[in-house]
Amino acid sequence: MSDGKREQWSSRLVFILAATGSAVGLGNIWKFPYITGENGGGAFVLIYLLCIASIGLPIMMAEIMLGRRGREDPVSTMKKLAKESGHSSAWGILGWLGVIAGFLILSYYSVIAGWAMAYVPKMASATFSGLNATQVDTVFSELVSNPMLLIFWHSLFLFLTMTIVAKGVRGGLEKAVTYLMPMLFILLIILIFYAMDTGYFMQGVHYLFNPDFSKISTDGVLSAMGHAFFTLSLGMGAIMVYGSYLPNKTSIAQASIAVAFMDTLVALLAGMIIFPIVFANSLETGAGPGLIFKTLPLAFGNMNYGTLFGTLFFVLLVFAAWTSSISLIEPAVTWVIKTFKISRLKASIITGFLVWLMGLMTVFSFNLASDFTISSVISTTHGEFVILKNATAFDLLDYLTSNIMLPLGGLMIAIYAGWLMKSQYSRAELDISIFWYRLWLFLVRYIAPVMVIVVFLNAMGIIAFIRTVVEA
Ligand code: PHE
């Protein structure tokens, strides 16, 4: 997509593929399993699914709708549409928040994608073949404790991302998603068969789908909601930018459902692969960000054609991360181009360099600076509220973006689309029957904002505080 005249996706399918490419990424395969493990399984998954359906889907429709009506970068779109409905152009700030969130997320996303890249040659050279869990763990620890190595892979991944962004997203992206997404899917299915073969498949399924609410904290609920935004690429303008290239005739509702469905499917498949392996090898469910790097190599190292499948898997994971990372930085780049009136190439170089620098924080948080941590715990008579516990710079960045910035962005998008925008405009854009339109409006006006606010207040201990006061 070039910046002058706005191009459009060549078909509806391409938009769905591109949006799915943005949605499906490390969030599904790397993050979903490890945060599910950290938050005790089933209850977390249930809340996550609920958030996808009741908040994620309507907000996705809102974002695509705003994008298509505005047909500009998120900042200009928010300003323009606010004016169109007779409101202040200060709403441009919302676009800003998104630009910053995308920038911050990419800074650590690129480091993790770098890990996945580092695993490609490891897999291809059969490093893991026949290794046991402890040995696999050592390989991972050696990688993350080496800052130079992490910087190398982080730089390479970011370079690949910015190359595509500099060229204009469409050409490369369309091709990548058309072939690679289906391949990733096939590999996940192969891995599911492996997971079934471990003898612990049902235990894994039980862990994922049997909610035990005693295992989840208020902060876990916030993480589940934050992850719903993260995994669907919502709350920061990524899907808005993609929507801005959407032809007028395409049904926004159908496209959103398709994207949310595929995204959720990939995450659940990943969970159903990882947890049986965890249980079969007596690993820790709460192993944290290293979880897939400690479990999957174990599977590949001990299965037929493991070298081939393992290599292919990590290649595909890198591609999935790549198509997401492009959309993370696209809002920032389009904004830089417009604001500073420079070429796409220059804008990409400058933005890419800044993201790279910022990424060093994450790199060092796994080695040199791993002891720099902060904790924030609020004690009330209703229990302790652990907001952050021994959080490194990476944890902090992740928390700030996923759990705060994206839900906050989503909240404002819901209010903007539901309350500010004249309903004649949203009605015309969405073009769905009056029943579905009313349902959508109800969700973005009431359900999504209230849920986000309640979850926020709950995680900050404010609801418990109020209860203490009322009961006293
Ligand atoms: N949805 C992507 C993933 O799951 C990450 C992402 C977040 C991409 C926000 C764009 C915007 O990996």
GROMACS .gro file of C-alpha atoms and ligand atoms in nm:
model
  484
    1MET     CA    1   0.000   0.000   0.000
    2SER     CA    2   0.153   0.329  -0.098
    3ASP     CA    3   0.075   0.644   0.088
    4GLY     CA    4  -0.050   0.885  -0.174
    5LYS     CA    5  -0.369   0.757  -0.330
    6ARG     CA    6  -0.518   0.497  -0.105
    7GLU     CA    7  -0.503   0.155  -0.254
    8GLN     CA    8  -0.745  -0.112  -0.156
    9TRP     CA    9  -0.716  -0.481  -0.086
   10SER     CA   10  -0.772  -0.682  -0.399
   11SER     CA   11  -1.056  -0.880  -0.249
   12ARG     CA   12  -1.248  -0.945   0.067
   13LEU     CA   13  -1.057  -1.265   0.120
   14VAL     CA   14  -0.732  -1.075   0.112
   15PHE     CA   15  -0.853  -0.841   0.382
   16ILE     CA   16  -0.958  -1.136   0.597
   17LEU     CA   17  -0.621  -1.297   0.541
   18ALA     CA   18  -0.431  -0.980   0.621
   19ALA     CA   19  -0.632  -0.914   0.935
   20THR     CA   20  -0.587  -1.277   1.035
   21GLY     CA   21  -0.217  -1.239   0.964
   22SER     CA   22  -0.213  -0.948   1.205
   23ALA     CA   23  -0.417  -1.129   1.468
   24VAL     CA   24  -0.248  -1.468   1.456
   25GLY     CA   25   0.104  -1.439   1.585
   26LEU     CA   26   0.314  -1.487   1.894
   27GLY     CA   27   0.006  -1.395   2.095
   28ASN     CA   28  -0.163  -1.720   2.002
   29ILE     CA   29   0.122  -1.966   2.005
   30TRP     CA   30   0.370  -1.819   2.251
   31LYS     CA   31   0.172  -1.595   2.483
   32PHE     CA   32  -0.165  -1.764   2.518
   33PRO     CA   33  -0.025  -2.096   2.651
   34TYR     CA   34   0.216  -1.937   2.896
   35ILE     CA   35  -0.025  -1.688   3.047
   36THR     CA   36  -0.288  -1.960   3.068
   37GLY     CA   37  -0.032  -2.166   3.258
   38GLU     CA   38   0.054  -1.877   3.486
   39ASN     CA   39  -0.311  -1.817   3.565
   40GLY     CA   40  -0.417  -2.169   3.643
   41GLY     CA   41  -0.589  -2.285   3.320
   42GLY     CA   42  -0.963  -2.325   3.264
   43ALA     CA   43  -1.105  -2.024   3.444
   44PHE     CA   44  -0.860  -1.798   3.263
   45VAL     CA   45  -0.950  -1.953   2.927
   46LEU     CA   46  -1.321  -1.912   2.990
   47ILE     CA   47  -1.287  -1.544   3.078
   48TYR     CA   48  -1.066  -1.493   2.776
   49LEU     CA   49  -1.326  -1.653   2.547
   50LEU     CA   50  -1.600  -1.444   2.701
   51CYS     CA   51  -1.400  -1.129   2.641
   52ILE     CA   52  -1.336  -1.225   2.279
   53ALA     CA   53  -1.708  -1.267   2.212
   54SER     CA   54  -1.854  -0.979   2.409
   55ILE     CA   55  -1.584  -0.714   2.386
   56GLY     CA   56  -1.337  -0.821   2.118
   57LEU     CA   57  -1.577  -0.887   1.836
   58PRO     CA   58  -1.787  -0.568   1.865
   59ILE     CA   59  -1.474  -0.355   1.908
   60MET     CA   60  -1.315  -0.519   1.608
   61MET     CA   61  -1.619  -0.424   1.402
   62ALA     CA   62  -1.597  -0.071   1.540
   63GLU     CA   63  -1.229  -0.040   1.453
   64ILE     CA   64  -1.269  -0.168   1.098
   65MET     CA   65  -1.566   0.059   1.052
   66LEU     CA   66  -1.381   0.367   1.173
   67GLY     CA   67  -1.084   0.277   0.956
   68ARG     CA   68  -1.288   0.239   0.643
   69ARG     CA   69  -1.486   0.555   0.697
   70GLY     CA   70  -1.178   0.760   0.778
   71ARG     CA   71  -0.941   0.611   0.523
   72GLU     CA   72  -0.636   0.769   0.689
   73ASP     CA   73  -0.384   0.690   0.960
   74PRO     CA   74  -0.547   0.635   1.302
   75VAL     CA   75  -0.467   0.984   1.435
   76SER     CA   76  -0.615   1.165   1.134
   77THR     CA   77  -0.907   0.925   1.114
   78MET     CA   78  -1.005   0.987   1.475
   79LYS     CA   79  -0.983   1.363   1.425
   80LYS     CA   80  -1.170   1.359   1.098
   81LEU     CA   81  -1.459   1.140   1.213
   82ALA     CA   82  -1.496   1.327   1.542
   83LYS     CA   83  -1.539   1.648   1.345
   84GLU     CA   84  -1.781   1.481   1.106
   85SER     CA   85  -2.008   1.401   1.400
   86GLY     CA   86  -1.964   1.744   1.555
   87HIS     CA   87  -1.705   1.666   1.825
   88SER     CA   88  -1.362   1.791   1.917
   89SER     CA   89  -1.061   1.687   1.714
   90ALA     CA   90  -0.888   1.624   2.048
   91TRP     CA   91  -1.000   1.266   1.984
   92GLY     CA   92  -0.688   1.242   1.773
   93ILE     CA   93  -0.516   1.161   2.103
   94LEU     CA   94  -0.675   0.820   2.085
   95GLY     CA   95  -0.488   0.754   1.763
   96TRP     CA   96  -0.174   0.867   1.938
   97LEU     CA   97  -0.218   0.626   2.222
   98GLY     CA   98  -0.238   0.349   1.964
   99VAL     CA   99   0.072   0.460   1.779
  100ILE     CA  100   0.267   0.451   2.106
  101ALA     CA  101   0.122   0.115   2.214
  102GLY     CA  102   0.218  -0.044   1.881
  103PHE     CA  103   0.567   0.096   1.909
  104LEU     CA  104   0.614  -0.039   2.261
  105ILE     CA  105   0.469  -0.379   2.182
  106LEU     CA  106   0.689  -0.423   1.877
  107SER     CA  107   0.997  -0.345   2.085
  108TYR     CA  108   0.955  -0.667   2.283
  109TYR     CA  109   0.765  -0.863   2.021
  110SER     CA  110   1.069  -0.843   1.798
  111VAL     CA  111   1.295  -0.986   2.069
  112ILE     CA  112   1.066  -1.285   2.123
  113ALA     CA  113   1.028  -1.337   1.749
  114GLY     CA  114   1.408  -1.337   1.752
  115TRP     CA  115   1.400  -1.635   1.987
  116ALA     CA  116   1.176  -1.817   1.742
  117MET     CA  117   1.422  -1.735   1.462
  118ALA     CA  118   1.712  -1.861   1.669
  119TYR     CA  119   1.529  -2.191   1.703
  120VAL     CA  120   1.512  -2.246   1.326
  121PRO     CA  121   1.883  -2.339   1.282
  122LYS     CA  122   1.873  -2.525   1.614
  123MET     CA  123   1.586  -2.736   1.490
  124ALA     CA  124   1.734  -2.787   1.146
  125SER     CA  125   2.058  -2.917   1.294
  126ALA     CA  126   1.870  -3.162   1.515
  127THR     CA  127   1.998  -3.000   1.835
  128PHE     CA  128   1.710  -3.139   2.034
  129SER     CA  129   1.696  -3.489   1.905
  130GLY     CA  130   1.675  -3.729   2.196
  131LEU     CA  131   1.719  -3.460   2.462
  132ASN     CA  132   1.532  -3.474   2.791
  133ALA     CA  133   1.342  -3.187   2.952
  134THR     CA  134   1.636  -3.058   3.154
  135GLN     CA  135   1.865  -3.052   2.852
  136VAL     CA  136   1.604  -2.869   2.644
  137ASP     CA  137   1.571  -2.619   2.926
  138THR     CA  138   1.944  -2.559   2.922
  139VAL     CA  139   1.943  -2.480   2.551
  140PHE     CA  140   1.680  -2.215   2.614
  141SER     CA  141   1.858  -2.065   2.914
  142GLU     CA  142   2.180  -2.043   2.720
  143LEU     CA  143   2.009  -1.849   2.446
  144VAL     CA  144   1.834  -1.593   2.664
  145SER     CA  145   2.132  -1.538   2.888
  146ASN     CA  146   2.339  -1.426   2.591
  147PRO     CA  147   2.263  -1.059   2.516
  148MET     CA  148   2.472  -1.042   2.197
  149LEU     CA  149   2.289  -1.335   2.048
  150LEU     CA  150   1.951  -1.188   2.137
  151ILE     CA  151   2.050  -0.854   1.987
  152PHE     CA  152   2.154  -1.028   1.669
  153TRP     CA  153   1.819  -1.205   1.623
  154HIS     CA  154   1.619  -0.903   1.737
  155SER     CA  155   1.799  -0.689   1.479
  156LEU     CA  156   1.745  -0.941   1.203
  157PHE     CA  157   1.375  -0.978   1.274
  158LEU     CA  158   1.320  -0.606   1.296
  159PHE     CA  159   1.510  -0.553   0.975
  160LEU     CA  160   1.283  -0.799   0.794
  161THR     CA  161   0.976  -0.628   0.936
  162MET     CA  162   1.085  -0.280   0.842
  163THR     CA  163   1.184  -0.391   0.491
  164ILE     CA  164   0.826  -0.492   0.420
  165VAL     CA  165   0.685  -0.182   0.586
  166ALA     CA  166   0.920   0.037   0.383
  167LYS     CA  167   0.800  -0.119   0.058
  168GLY     CA  168   0.435  -0.069   0.143
  169VAL     CA  169   0.257  -0.349   0.309
  170ARG     CA  170   0.038  -0.503   0.049
  171GLY     CA  171   0.242  -0.694  -0.207
  172GLY     CA  172   0.449  -0.905   0.027
  173LEU     CA  173   0.188  -0.942   0.291
  174GLU     CA  174  -0.084  -1.071   0.064
  175LYS     CA  175   0.136  -1.349  -0.063
  176ALA     CA  176   0.274  -1.440   0.275
  177VAL     CA  177  -0.063  -1.482   0.435
  178THR     CA  178  -0.224  -1.666   0.146
  179TYR     CA  179   0.019  -1.957   0.166
  180LEU     CA  180   0.174  -1.950   0.506
  181MET     CA  181  -0.134  -1.926   0.724
  182PRO     CA  182  -0.284  -2.249   0.588
  183MET     CA  183   0.053  -2.422   0.628
  184LEU     CA  184   0.081  -2.315   0.989
  185PHE     CA  185  -0.260  -2.455   1.044
  186ILE     CA  186  -0.170  -2.793   0.896
  187LEU     CA  187   0.137  -2.815   1.117
  188LEU     CA  188  -0.070  -2.743   1.425
  189ILE     CA  189  -0.296  -3.032   1.330
  190ILE     CA  190   0.007  -3.262   1.297
  191LEU     CA  191   0.120  -3.152   1.641
  192ILE     CA  192  -0.222  -3.220   1.784
  193PHE     CA  193  -0.176  -3.583   1.679
  194TYR     CA  194   0.156  -3.588   1.858
  195ALA     CA  195  -0.008  -3.443   2.169
  196MET     CA  196  -0.274  -3.714   2.154
  197ASP     CA  197  -0.002  -3.971   2.142
  198THR     CA  198   0.155  -3.855   2.468
  199GLY     CA  199  -0.119  -4.021   2.671
  200TYR     CA  200  -0.183  -3.693   2.849
  201PHE     CA  201  -0.411  -3.532   2.595
  202MET     CA  202  -0.723  -3.546   2.807
  203GLN     CA  203  -0.539  -3.407   3.105
  204GLY     CA  204  -0.434  -3.111   2.891
  205VAL     CA  205  -0.788  -3.058   2.762
  206HIS     CA  206  -0.921  -3.080   3.114
  207TYR     CA  207  -0.669  -2.821   3.229
  208LEU     CA  208  -0.778  -2.582   2.952
  209PHE     CA  209  -1.152  -2.625   2.963
  210ASN     CA  210  -1.241  -2.709   3.318
  211PRO     CA  211  -1.270  -2.379   3.499
  212ASP     CA  212  -1.153  -2.367   3.857
  213PHE     CA  213  -1.225  -2.015   3.974
  214SER     CA  214  -1.025  -2.052   4.292
  215LYS     CA  215  -0.712  -2.049   4.077
  216ILE     CA  216  -0.762  -1.709   3.919
  217SER     CA  217  -0.678  -1.374   4.075
  218THR     CA  218  -0.829  -1.038   3.994
  219ASP     CA  219  -0.512  -0.961   3.807
  220GLY     CA  220  -0.556  -1.284   3.612
  221VAL     CA  221  -0.896  -1.157   3.500
  222LEU     CA  222  -0.730  -0.839   3.379
  223SER     CA  223  -0.471  -1.044   3.190
  224ALA     CA  224  -0.744  -1.247   3.023
  225MET     CA  225  -0.917  -0.932   2.906
  226GLY     CA  226  -0.592  -0.768   2.803
  227HIS     CA  227  -0.501  -1.073   2.605
  228ALA     CA  228  -0.831  -1.067   2.418
  229PHE     CA  229  -0.729  -0.724   2.288
  230PHE     CA  230  -0.372  -0.827   2.222
  231THR     CA  231  -0.452  -1.142   2.032
  232LEU     CA  232  -0.711  -0.973   1.810
  233SER     CA  233  -0.475  -0.678   1.748
  234LEU     CA  234  -0.731  -0.439   1.895
  235GLY     CA  235  -0.718  -0.111   2.079
  236MET     CA  236  -0.425   0.046   1.898
  237GLY     CA  237  -0.529   0.116   1.543
  238ALA     CA  238  -0.369  -0.182   1.364
  239ILE     CA  239  -0.699  -0.322   1.249
  240MET     CA  240  -0.816   0.035   1.186
  241VAL     CA  241  -0.533   0.090   0.938
  242TYR     CA  242  -0.615  -0.238   0.764
  243GLY     CA  243  -0.980  -0.137   0.759
  244SER     CA  244  -0.883   0.184   0.586
  245TYR     CA  245  -0.788  -0.018   0.281
  246LEU     CA  246  -1.111  -0.216   0.279
  247PRO     CA  247  -1.342  -0.182  -0.023
  248ASN     CA  248  -1.679  -0.028   0.058
  249LYS     CA  249  -1.892  -0.327  -0.027
  250THR     CA  250  -1.729  -0.577   0.208
  251SER     CA  251  -1.932  -0.692   0.508
  252ILE     CA  252  -1.749  -0.582   0.819
  253ALA     CA  253  -1.943  -0.814   1.048
  254GLN     CA  254  -1.867  -1.128   0.850
  255ALA     CA  255  -1.502  -1.040   0.813
  256SER     CA  256  -1.470  -0.974   1.188
  257ILE     CA  257  -1.630  -1.303   1.281
  258ALA     CA  258  -1.403  -1.493   1.046
  259VAL     CA  259  -1.090  -1.329   1.187
  260ALA     CA  260  -1.188  -1.374   1.552
  261PHE     CA  261  -1.283  -1.735   1.490
  262MET     CA  262  -0.955  -1.829   1.325
  263ASP     CA  263  -0.752  -1.645   1.583
  264THR     CA  264  -0.924  -1.823   1.870
  265LEU     CA  265  -0.894  -2.159   1.700
  266VAL     CA  266  -0.518  -2.123   1.660
  267ALA     CA  267  -0.475  -2.026   2.026
  268LEU     CA  268  -0.684  -2.318   2.151
  269LEU     CA  269  -0.497  -2.559   1.925
  270ALA     CA  270  -0.168  -2.429   2.060
  271GLY     CA  271  -0.293  -2.484   2.414
  272MET     CA  272  -0.407  -2.836   2.333
  273ILE     CA  273  -0.062  -2.910   2.197
  274ILE     CA  274   0.147  -2.756   2.473
  275PHE     CA  275  -0.027  -2.876   2.790
  276PRO     CA  276  -0.030  -3.249   2.714
  277ILE     CA  277   0.346  -3.219   2.653
  278VAL     CA  278   0.383  -3.028   2.980
  279PHE     CA  279   0.202  -3.298   3.177
  280ALA     CA  280   0.365  -3.588   2.999
  281ASN     CA  281   0.707  -3.456   3.098
  282SER     CA  282   0.615  -3.328   3.444
  283LEU     CA  283   0.704  -2.974   3.341
  284GLU     CA  284   0.577  -2.663   3.513
  285THR     CA  285   0.261  -2.506   3.372
  286GLY     CA  286   0.375  -2.169   3.506
  287ALA     CA  287   0.714  -2.177   3.330
  288GLY     CA  288   0.653  -1.829   3.191
  289PRO     CA  289   0.767  -1.683   2.857
  290GLY     CA  290   0.997  -1.979   2.788
  291LEU     CA  291   0.711  -2.232   2.792
  292ILE     CA  292   0.684  -2.313   2.422
  293PHE     CA  293   1.060  -2.306   2.383
  294LYS     CA  294   1.090  -2.571   2.651
  295THR     CA  295   0.800  -2.792   2.548
  296LEU     CA  296   0.784  -2.801   2.170
  297PRO     CA  297   1.151  -2.889   2.111
  298LEU     CA  298   1.096  -3.178   2.347
  299ALA     CA  299   0.815  -3.301   2.127
  300PHE     CA  300   1.005  -3.249   1.803
  301GLY     CA  301   1.318  -3.404   1.946
  302ASN     CA  302   1.134  -3.723   2.020
  303MET     CA  303   0.904  -3.772   1.723
  304ASN     CA  304   0.947  -3.915   1.373
  305TYR     CA  305   1.051  -3.649   1.123
  306GLY     CA  306   1.088  -3.417   1.421
  307THR     CA  307   1.374  -3.228   1.260
  308LEU     CA  308   1.168  -3.152   0.952
  309PHE     CA  309   0.847  -3.063   1.134
  310GLY     CA  310   1.030  -2.870   1.402
  311THR     CA  311   1.218  -2.658   1.152
  312LEU     CA  312   0.905  -2.593   0.953
  313PHE     CA  313   0.712  -2.504   1.268
  314PHE     CA  314   0.954  -2.238   1.382
  315VAL     CA  315   0.980  -2.097   1.030
  316LEU     CA  316   0.604  -2.063   1.023
  317LEU     CA  317   0.597  -1.913   1.370
  318VAL     CA  318   0.843  -1.650   1.253
  319PHE     CA  319   0.619  -1.574   0.957
  320ALA     CA  320   0.314  -1.550   1.179
  321ALA     CA  321   0.505  -1.308   1.401
  322TRP     CA  322   0.622  -1.117   1.096
  323THR     CA  323   0.273  -1.054   0.958
  324SER     CA  324   0.172  -0.931   1.305
  325SER     CA  325   0.474  -0.711   1.361
  326ILE     CA  326   0.412  -0.531   1.033
  327SER     CA  327   0.068  -0.430   1.155
  328LEU     CA  328   0.207  -0.324   1.492
  329ILE     CA  329   0.427  -0.059   1.337
  330GLU     CA  330   0.216   0.039   1.035
  331PRO     CA  331   0.011   0.296   1.233
  332ALA     CA  332   0.330   0.464   1.358
  333VAL     CA  333   0.489   0.471   1.015
  334THR     CA  334   0.182   0.611   0.838
  335TRP     CA  335   0.162   0.873   1.110
  336VAL     CA  336   0.530   0.970   1.080
  337ILE     CA  337   0.499   0.998   0.701
  338LYS     CA  338   0.205   1.229   0.731
  339THR     CA  339   0.329   1.442   1.020
  340PHE     CA  340   0.686   1.497   0.907
  341LYS     CA  341   0.614   1.478   0.536
  342ILE     CA  342   0.897   1.235   0.469
  343SER     CA  343   0.914   0.931   0.243
  344ARG     CA  344   0.795   0.590   0.356
  345LEU     CA  345   1.150   0.464   0.340
  346LYS     CA  346   1.285   0.734   0.571
  347ALA     CA  347   0.994   0.699   0.808
  348SER     CA  348   1.053   0.324   0.827
  349ILE     CA  349   1.425   0.364   0.896
  350ILE     CA  350   1.373   0.617   1.174
  351THR     CA  351   1.087   0.431   1.340
  352GLY     CA  352   1.267   0.098   1.304
  353PHE     CA  353   1.578   0.236   1.469
  354LEU     CA  354   1.382   0.369   1.765
  355VAL     CA  355   1.202   0.038   1.811
  356TRP     CA  356   1.537  -0.140   1.796
  357LEU     CA  357   1.679   0.080   2.072
  358MET     CA  358   1.375   0.030   2.288
  359GLY     CA  359   1.400  -0.346   2.230
  360LEU     CA  360   1.734  -0.352   2.408
  361MET     CA  361   1.545  -0.305   2.733
  362THR     CA  362   1.371  -0.636   2.678
  363VAL     CA  363   1.693  -0.805   2.566
  364PHE     CA  364   1.872  -0.707   2.886
  365SER     CA  365   1.578  -0.788   3.109
  366PHE     CA  366   1.648  -1.157   3.042
  367ASN     CA  367   2.016  -1.138   3.131
  368LEU     CA  368   2.225  -0.839   3.241
  369ALA     CA  369   1.935  -0.653   3.401
  370SER     CA  370   1.725  -0.948   3.515
  371ASP     CA  371   1.764  -0.838   3.876
  372PHE     CA  372   1.608  -0.500   3.817
  373THR     CA  373   1.253  -0.576   3.914
  374ILE     CA  374   0.962  -0.398   4.070
  375SER     CA  375   0.666  -0.525   4.265
  376SER     CA  376   0.340  -0.362   4.344
  377VAL     CA  377   0.108  -0.524   4.592
  378ILE     CA  378  -0.200  -0.367   4.746
  379SER     CA  379  -0.321  -0.525   5.072
  380THR     CA  380  -0.684  -0.496   5.175
  381THR     CA  381  -0.896  -0.687   5.419
  382HIS     CA  382  -1.025  -0.878   5.117
  383GLY     CA  383  -0.684  -1.006   5.033
  384GLU     CA  384  -0.374  -0.894   4.857
  385PHE     CA  385  -0.378  -0.750   4.511
  386VAL     CA  386  -0.063  -0.840   4.335
  387ILE     CA  387  -0.038  -0.608   4.040
  388LEU     CA  388   0.321  -0.678   3.954
  389LYS     CA  389   0.550  -0.924   4.124
  390ASN     CA  390   0.923  -0.908   4.059
  391ALA     CA  391   0.848  -0.760   3.722
  392THR     CA  392   1.142  -0.709   3.487
  393ALA     CA  393   1.145  -0.439   3.220
  394PHE     CA  394   0.991  -0.689   2.980
  395ASP     CA  395   0.711  -0.779   3.223
  396LEU     CA  396   0.646  -0.414   3.282
  397LEU     CA  397   0.625  -0.331   2.912
  398ASP     CA  398   0.397  -0.626   2.851
  399TYR     CA  399   0.175  -0.532   3.144
  400LEU     CA  400   0.155  -0.169   3.049
  401THR     CA  401   0.066  -0.239   2.685
  402SER     CA  402  -0.158  -0.549   2.702
  403ASN     CA  403  -0.328  -0.494   3.032
  404ILE     CA  404  -0.358  -0.115   3.033
  405MET     CA  405  -0.304   0.057   2.700
  406LEU     CA  406  -0.492  -0.180   2.470
  407PRO     CA  407  -0.803  -0.215   2.691
  408LEU     CA  408  -0.800   0.161   2.746
  409GLY     CA  409  -0.772   0.220   2.371
  410GLY     CA  410  -1.049  -0.032   2.313
  411LEU     CA  411  -1.268   0.135   2.573
  412MET     CA  412  -1.231   0.470   2.404
  413ILE     CA  413  -1.291   0.322   2.060
  414ALA     CA  414  -1.612   0.164   2.190
  415ILE     CA  415  -1.727   0.495   2.337
  416TYR     CA  416  -1.629   0.678   2.024
  417ALA     CA  417  -1.809   0.439   1.789
  418GLY     CA  418  -2.110   0.385   2.015
  419TRP     CA  419  -2.176   0.728   2.162
  420LEU     CA  420  -1.994   0.991   1.963
  421MET     CA  421  -2.037   0.885   1.609
  422LYS     CA  422  -2.378   0.965   1.465
  423SER     CA  423  -2.565   0.639   1.433
  424GLN     CA  424  -2.665   0.717   1.076
  425TYR     CA  425  -2.296   0.685   0.987
  426SER     CA  426  -2.224   0.366   1.177
  427ARG     CA  427  -2.545   0.216   1.047
  428ALA     CA  428  -2.447   0.295   0.689
  429GLU     CA  429  -2.096   0.157   0.728
  430LEU     CA  430  -2.192  -0.165   0.902
  431ASP     CA  431  -2.487  -0.228   0.674
  432ILE     CA  432  -2.640  -0.510   0.880
  433SER     CA  433  -3.003  -0.578   0.971
  434ILE     CA  434  -3.159  -0.361   1.240
  435PHE     CA  435  -3.154  -0.647   1.491
  436TRP     CA  436  -2.779  -0.707   1.458
  437TYR     CA  437  -2.709  -0.337   1.447
  438ARG     CA  438  -2.894  -0.282   1.775
  439LEU     CA  439  -2.710  -0.573   1.932
  440TRP     CA  440  -2.378  -0.431   1.817
  441LEU     CA  441  -2.469  -0.087   1.946
  442PHE     CA  442  -2.571  -0.232   2.281
  443LEU     CA  443  -2.240  -0.415   2.310
  444VAL     CA  444  -2.021  -0.117   2.224
  445ARG     CA  445  -2.227   0.129   2.424
  446TYR     CA  446  -2.277  -0.063   2.744
  447ILE     CA  447  -2.125  -0.409   2.771
  448ALA     CA  448  -1.773  -0.342   2.645
  449PRO     CA  449  -1.716  -0.016   2.838
  450VAL     CA  450  -1.867  -0.147   3.160
  451MET     CA  451  -1.671  -0.471   3.146
  452VAL     CA  452  -1.343  -0.294   3.080
  453ILE     CA  453  -1.401  -0.046   3.361
  454VAL     CA  454  -1.509  -0.313   3.612
  455VAL     CA  455  -1.209  -0.531   3.532
  456PHE     CA  456  -0.977  -0.232   3.572
  457LEU     CA  457  -1.125  -0.130   3.906
  458ASN     CA  458  -1.123  -0.487   4.024
  459ALA     CA  459  -0.757  -0.542   3.942
  460MET     CA  460  -0.657  -0.221   4.113
  461GLY     CA  461  -0.823  -0.339   4.432
  462ILE     CA  462  -1.075  -0.055   4.417
  463ILE     CA  463  -1.379  -0.280   4.423
  464ALA     CA  464  -1.246  -0.468   4.724
  465PHE     CA  465  -1.172  -0.135   4.887
  466ILE     CA  466  -1.529  -0.017   4.832
  467ARG     CA  467  -1.659  -0.344   4.977
  468THR     CA  468  -1.445  -0.296   5.284
  469VAL     CA  469  -1.584   0.052   5.332
  470VAL     CA  470  -1.945  -0.054   5.276
  471GLU     CA  471  -1.917  -0.349   5.513
  472ALA     CA  472  -1.747  -0.146   5.787
  473PHE     N1  473  -0.229  -0.998   1.758
  473PHE     C1  474  -0.089  -1.017   1.753
  473PHE     C2  475  -0.053  -1.151   1.813
  473PHE     O1  476  -0.137  -1.217   1.867
  473PHE     C3  477  -0.014  -0.906   1.821
  473PHE     C4  478  -0.062  -0.770   1.786
  473PHE     C5  479  -0.116  -0.689   1.884
  473PHE     C6  480  -0.056  -0.724   1.654
  473PHE     C7  481  -0.165  -0.562   1.855
  473PHE     C8  482  -0.104  -0.598   1.623
  473PHE     C9  483  -0.159  -0.518   1.723
  473PHE     O2  484   0.058  -1.193   1.809
   0.00000   0.00000   0.00000
